[in-house]
Amino acid sequence: MQGLLKLSRLIDAINDRIGNWVSWLILVMVLVSTGNAIIRKTLNMSSNAWLELQWYLFSAVFLLAAGYTLLKNAHVRIDVVSGRFSARGQTWIDIFGTVFFLMPMSIAFLYLSWKVFVRTYTQHEISGSAGGLVMWPARLLVPVGFFLLTAQGFSELIKRVAFLTGHGPDPVPRGDTRAAEAELAEEIRKHAEGKA
Amino acid sequence: MEFLTANIAPIMFAGLVVFLLLGYPVAFALAANGIFFGLVGIELGLLQPSLFQALPERLWGVMSNETLLAVPFFTFMGLILERSGMAEDLLDTIGQLFGPLRGGLAFAVIFVGALLAATTGVVAASVISMGLISLPIMLRYGYDRRLASGVIAASGTLAQIIPPSLVLIIMADQLGKSVGDMYAGAFIPGITLASLYVLYIVGVTIFKPAWVPALPPEARKLGEPNGSSGTPSFVVIFVLAVIAGALFDRFYYVPKYVDVPLDERLVIAAGAGAAFALAAAMVNRAFKLGLLSRLAEQVVFVLIPPLALIFLVLGTIFLGWATPTEGGAMGATGALVMALSRGRLSLKLTRQAMESTARLSTFVVFILIGARVFSLTFYGVNGHVWVEHLLTSLPGGQLGFLIVVNLLVFVLAFFLDYFELAFIVVPLLGPVAEKLGIDPIWFGVLLALNMQTSFMHPPFGFALFYLRSVAPSRDFMDKVTGKRTAPVTTAQIYWGAIPFVIIQLIMVSLLIAFPQMSLVYKTDLPKGDPDKAFEIPVEAPAAGNAADDIMKDLGGKNDDAGAEPATGKSAEEQAAEDLQKQFGGK
């Protein structure tokens, strides 16, 4: 169990780091897209490569951050029913969901998209539009992203089994999950009081 | 086994409900449902064994869908904006402007809510700022607690329906329509809804004046030294700005004798008027001319940042300079620049905003991916035909369909948030609506209006939740008056929301009765104007029967593969008839 928990901590650390890195791509996307609009208007030129870069970047964000989002428990759930269960009950649901929902999907995408990537790479496919980007980097993002997601699923599974067998703490912070809003409110309150 | 084969679509749908209710993340439950029933379908010989080979291309479709870029752009913009202090300044100043009127603070909240809504589409930020800035003042001067919390929650949710809102973007994408059209279609309903709120408050000032007292003189911080309010001065500068805008329009466009579209002229004229007001206020301040009251000066200064952002996000779209997605990016850049210039942008805030944006857009896109896996199987077993039969057999034609669908969405919105509704339910309803001759833009705006209630109805509404988190829940000492003030109870927040939910439903009914409110987009769009840089592009439809949708968009008359020719035809005739009615038989 301890070895598995070590592995789980390693996966968590990797996905956390990757999530923090790819977040910067959000800022890059914003600037690229703003630049595209301004350059088209002022210089009257537009490049398909730069337009495609926008969605390449976004794909990188949501694919590479898939594991990170799972780590942060930020994928939305419908908790009308499960919200009434105990922490142990919810943990059982998570174990069931990870094994029967997440893993089949993630592994299916991993397997299928890898084949597509290999085809795209060996045939040097380029996007259909004139001056477009080479396609394989974007195609590669899919298997990499689903690999990270599968790994994170495995890590979540370890943490939950450890919790149920008494080898570890409850991996999900229960109760107040809307910390971001509380923090915002605190900041606005400080600002308002500073002014008054 | 035969029963299963014959009824696999309804069984799959029921299975979806069970999968979702388990409480595992929606994205994966959706995908698992698709994969599970896909395997069952293959086993039963209903589906080709190669079914899942289509998955990578479905995902590729999601990746290359540029409309989805709006999700991170607007989220990021909202997160930066909510920390920039813009909302607080607006509430402070506009509260001073309207405060002396009976019901003035409530009007200020609605006005600021609409203004923030036109800047970005974030409900949490508006509600939290209003709950912290306006609610204490309202409580201090004796506003009815239910009304105060209701108007704040409702005005915050305006962000959902007034463009640029994420709901409208996603709705346009799922219905295979252009975002620009969806914006144009939502504009009048959005403004009308805000006006209905105002009307309700006007009613309250007449029938229950004690609920909404005017601010007493000592609460007016921005008055003149000589005791006058400074309001006339604001009226003067406002009128002058309107005149300046009109004159600019006249001299800039008329000599050219070209038929520039109305929306473009409006944007330019409004920009000129605002620039004039800003220049006047700056000159007044710099040279201490004293021609403008403090109040007028302050109002002009706080209005400029949101107006500039609205120009960046919406103005550039209507001028044809930017696509709706790029508008979002420009808004985000604008918000960054504004927060930076106010000294509120730190590395920590930027990182937080980026990380939250990454998480939120990831879960949104994954719901869409899950929905695409689900629909691959669901359409494969002709689930869409089943849904269509179910809904087209409703009595009452168009009207019956709209009523049932709106009731359905209203109820579902208690449990699902709008992303889930938009990705799972809307793709099933859209084609049926179109078959019944219902204009997709009209339909999309209706659903968006309806989903807005999901933020407001007790006990799950997010807006109520945010308000609860910032409203005083215990007795507190008011800092200004020094009096003990009673808290706002949760029951008061719930009761306060109900009149506004009812107004919302009235608005939905009004829009059903008067589709013209949303159909202006058809006459509004400049057709084939060579001077335009480019037309707002029709976004690629995301629904499963994309080719079908494209044909319809182009006005083609393809026979729908899924439906019997008879229904298809009569629906088309119906559609033509309705269009003629709507346009006065032209």
Short mmCIF file of C-alpha atoms in Angstrom, two decimals, chain A residues 110-182:
data_model
loop_
_atom_site.label_atom_id
_atom_site.label_comp_id
_atom_site.label_asym_id
_atom_site.label_seq_id
_atom_site.Cartn_x
_atom_site.Cartn_y
_atom_site.Cartn_z
CA LEU A 110 -5.81 6.82 -25.41
CA TYR A 111 -5.74 3.75 -27.61
CA LEU A 112 -7.75 5.13 -30.52
CA SER A 113 -6.07 8.53 -30.64
CA TRP A 114 -2.58 7.04 -30.52
CA LYS A 115 -3.29 5.20 -33.77
CA VAL A 116 -4.49 8.43 -35.36
CA PHE A 117 -1.40 10.25 -34.17
CA VAL A 118 0.91 7.64 -35.67
CA ARG A 119 -0.92 7.90 -38.99
CA THR A 120 -0.78 11.71 -38.98
CA TYR A 121 2.89 11.71 -38.08
CA THR A 122 4.07 9.18 -40.61
CA GLN A 123 2.07 10.82 -43.38
CA HIS A 124 3.12 14.39 -42.44
CA GLU A 125 -0.43 15.65 -42.56
CA ILE A 126 -0.91 19.40 -42.70
CA SER A 127 -4.17 21.16 -41.95
CA GLY A 128 -6.43 21.81 -44.91
CA SER A 129 -6.31 25.59 -44.85
CA ALA A 130 -3.63 27.48 -46.74
CA GLY A 131 -0.57 28.19 -44.65
CA GLY A 132 -1.90 26.01 -41.86
CA LEU A 133 0.12 24.29 -39.17
CA VAL A 134 1.41 20.74 -39.17
CA MET A 135 -1.12 18.55 -37.48
CA TRP A 136 0.82 15.96 -35.54
CA PRO A 137 1.58 18.12 -32.46
CA ALA A 138 -2.12 18.69 -31.91
CA ARG A 139 -2.82 15.01 -32.60
CA LEU A 140 -0.17 14.08 -30.08
CA LEU A 141 -1.85 16.17 -27.38
CA VAL A 142 -4.79 13.76 -27.27
CA PRO A 143 -2.99 10.57 -26.23
CA VAL A 144 -0.72 12.52 -23.89
CA GLY A 145 -3.71 14.22 -22.27
CA PHE A 146 -5.60 10.96 -21.84
CA PHE A 147 -2.48 9.28 -20.51
CA LEU A 148 -2.25 11.95 -17.81
CA LEU A 149 -5.97 11.55 -17.11
CA THR A 150 -5.67 7.78 -16.83
CA ALA A 151 -2.71 8.13 -14.51
CA GLN A 152 -4.62 10.60 -12.36
CA GLY A 153 -7.58 8.25 -12.28
CA PHE A 154 -5.26 5.53 -11.02
CA SER A 155 -3.89 7.88 -8.36
CA GLU A 156 -7.40 8.85 -7.21
CA LEU A 157 -8.25 5.17 -6.98
CA ILE A 158 -5.23 4.48 -4.76
CA LYS A 159 -6.06 7.40 -2.48
CA ARG A 160 -9.65 6.27 -2.08
CA VAL A 161 -8.83 2.64 -1.41
CA ALA A 162 -6.24 3.83 1.11
CA PHE A 163 -8.91 5.92 2.82
CA LEU A 164 -11.38 3.05 3.00
CA THR A 165 -8.78 0.65 4.35
CA GLY A 166 -7.53 3.17 6.87
CA HIS A 167 -4.18 3.81 5.19
CA GLY A 168 -4.75 7.44 4.41
CA PRO A 169 -6.85 10.55 4.93
CA ASP A 170 -10.08 11.41 3.07
CA PRO A 171 -8.74 12.65 -0.27
CA VAL A 172 -11.69 14.97 -0.96
CA PRO A 173 -12.17 18.11 1.09
CA ARG A 174 -15.84 17.89 2.14
CA GLY A 175 -18.05 20.76 3.09
CA ASP A 176 -17.17 24.19 1.79
CA THR A 177 -16.08 23.67 -1.78
CA ARG A 178 -16.51 27.22 -2.95
CA ALA A 179 -13.35 28.66 -1.50
CA ALA A 180 -12.72 30.89 -4.51
CA GLU A 181 -15.92 32.86 -4.00
CA ALA A 182 -15.26 33.27 -0.29
#
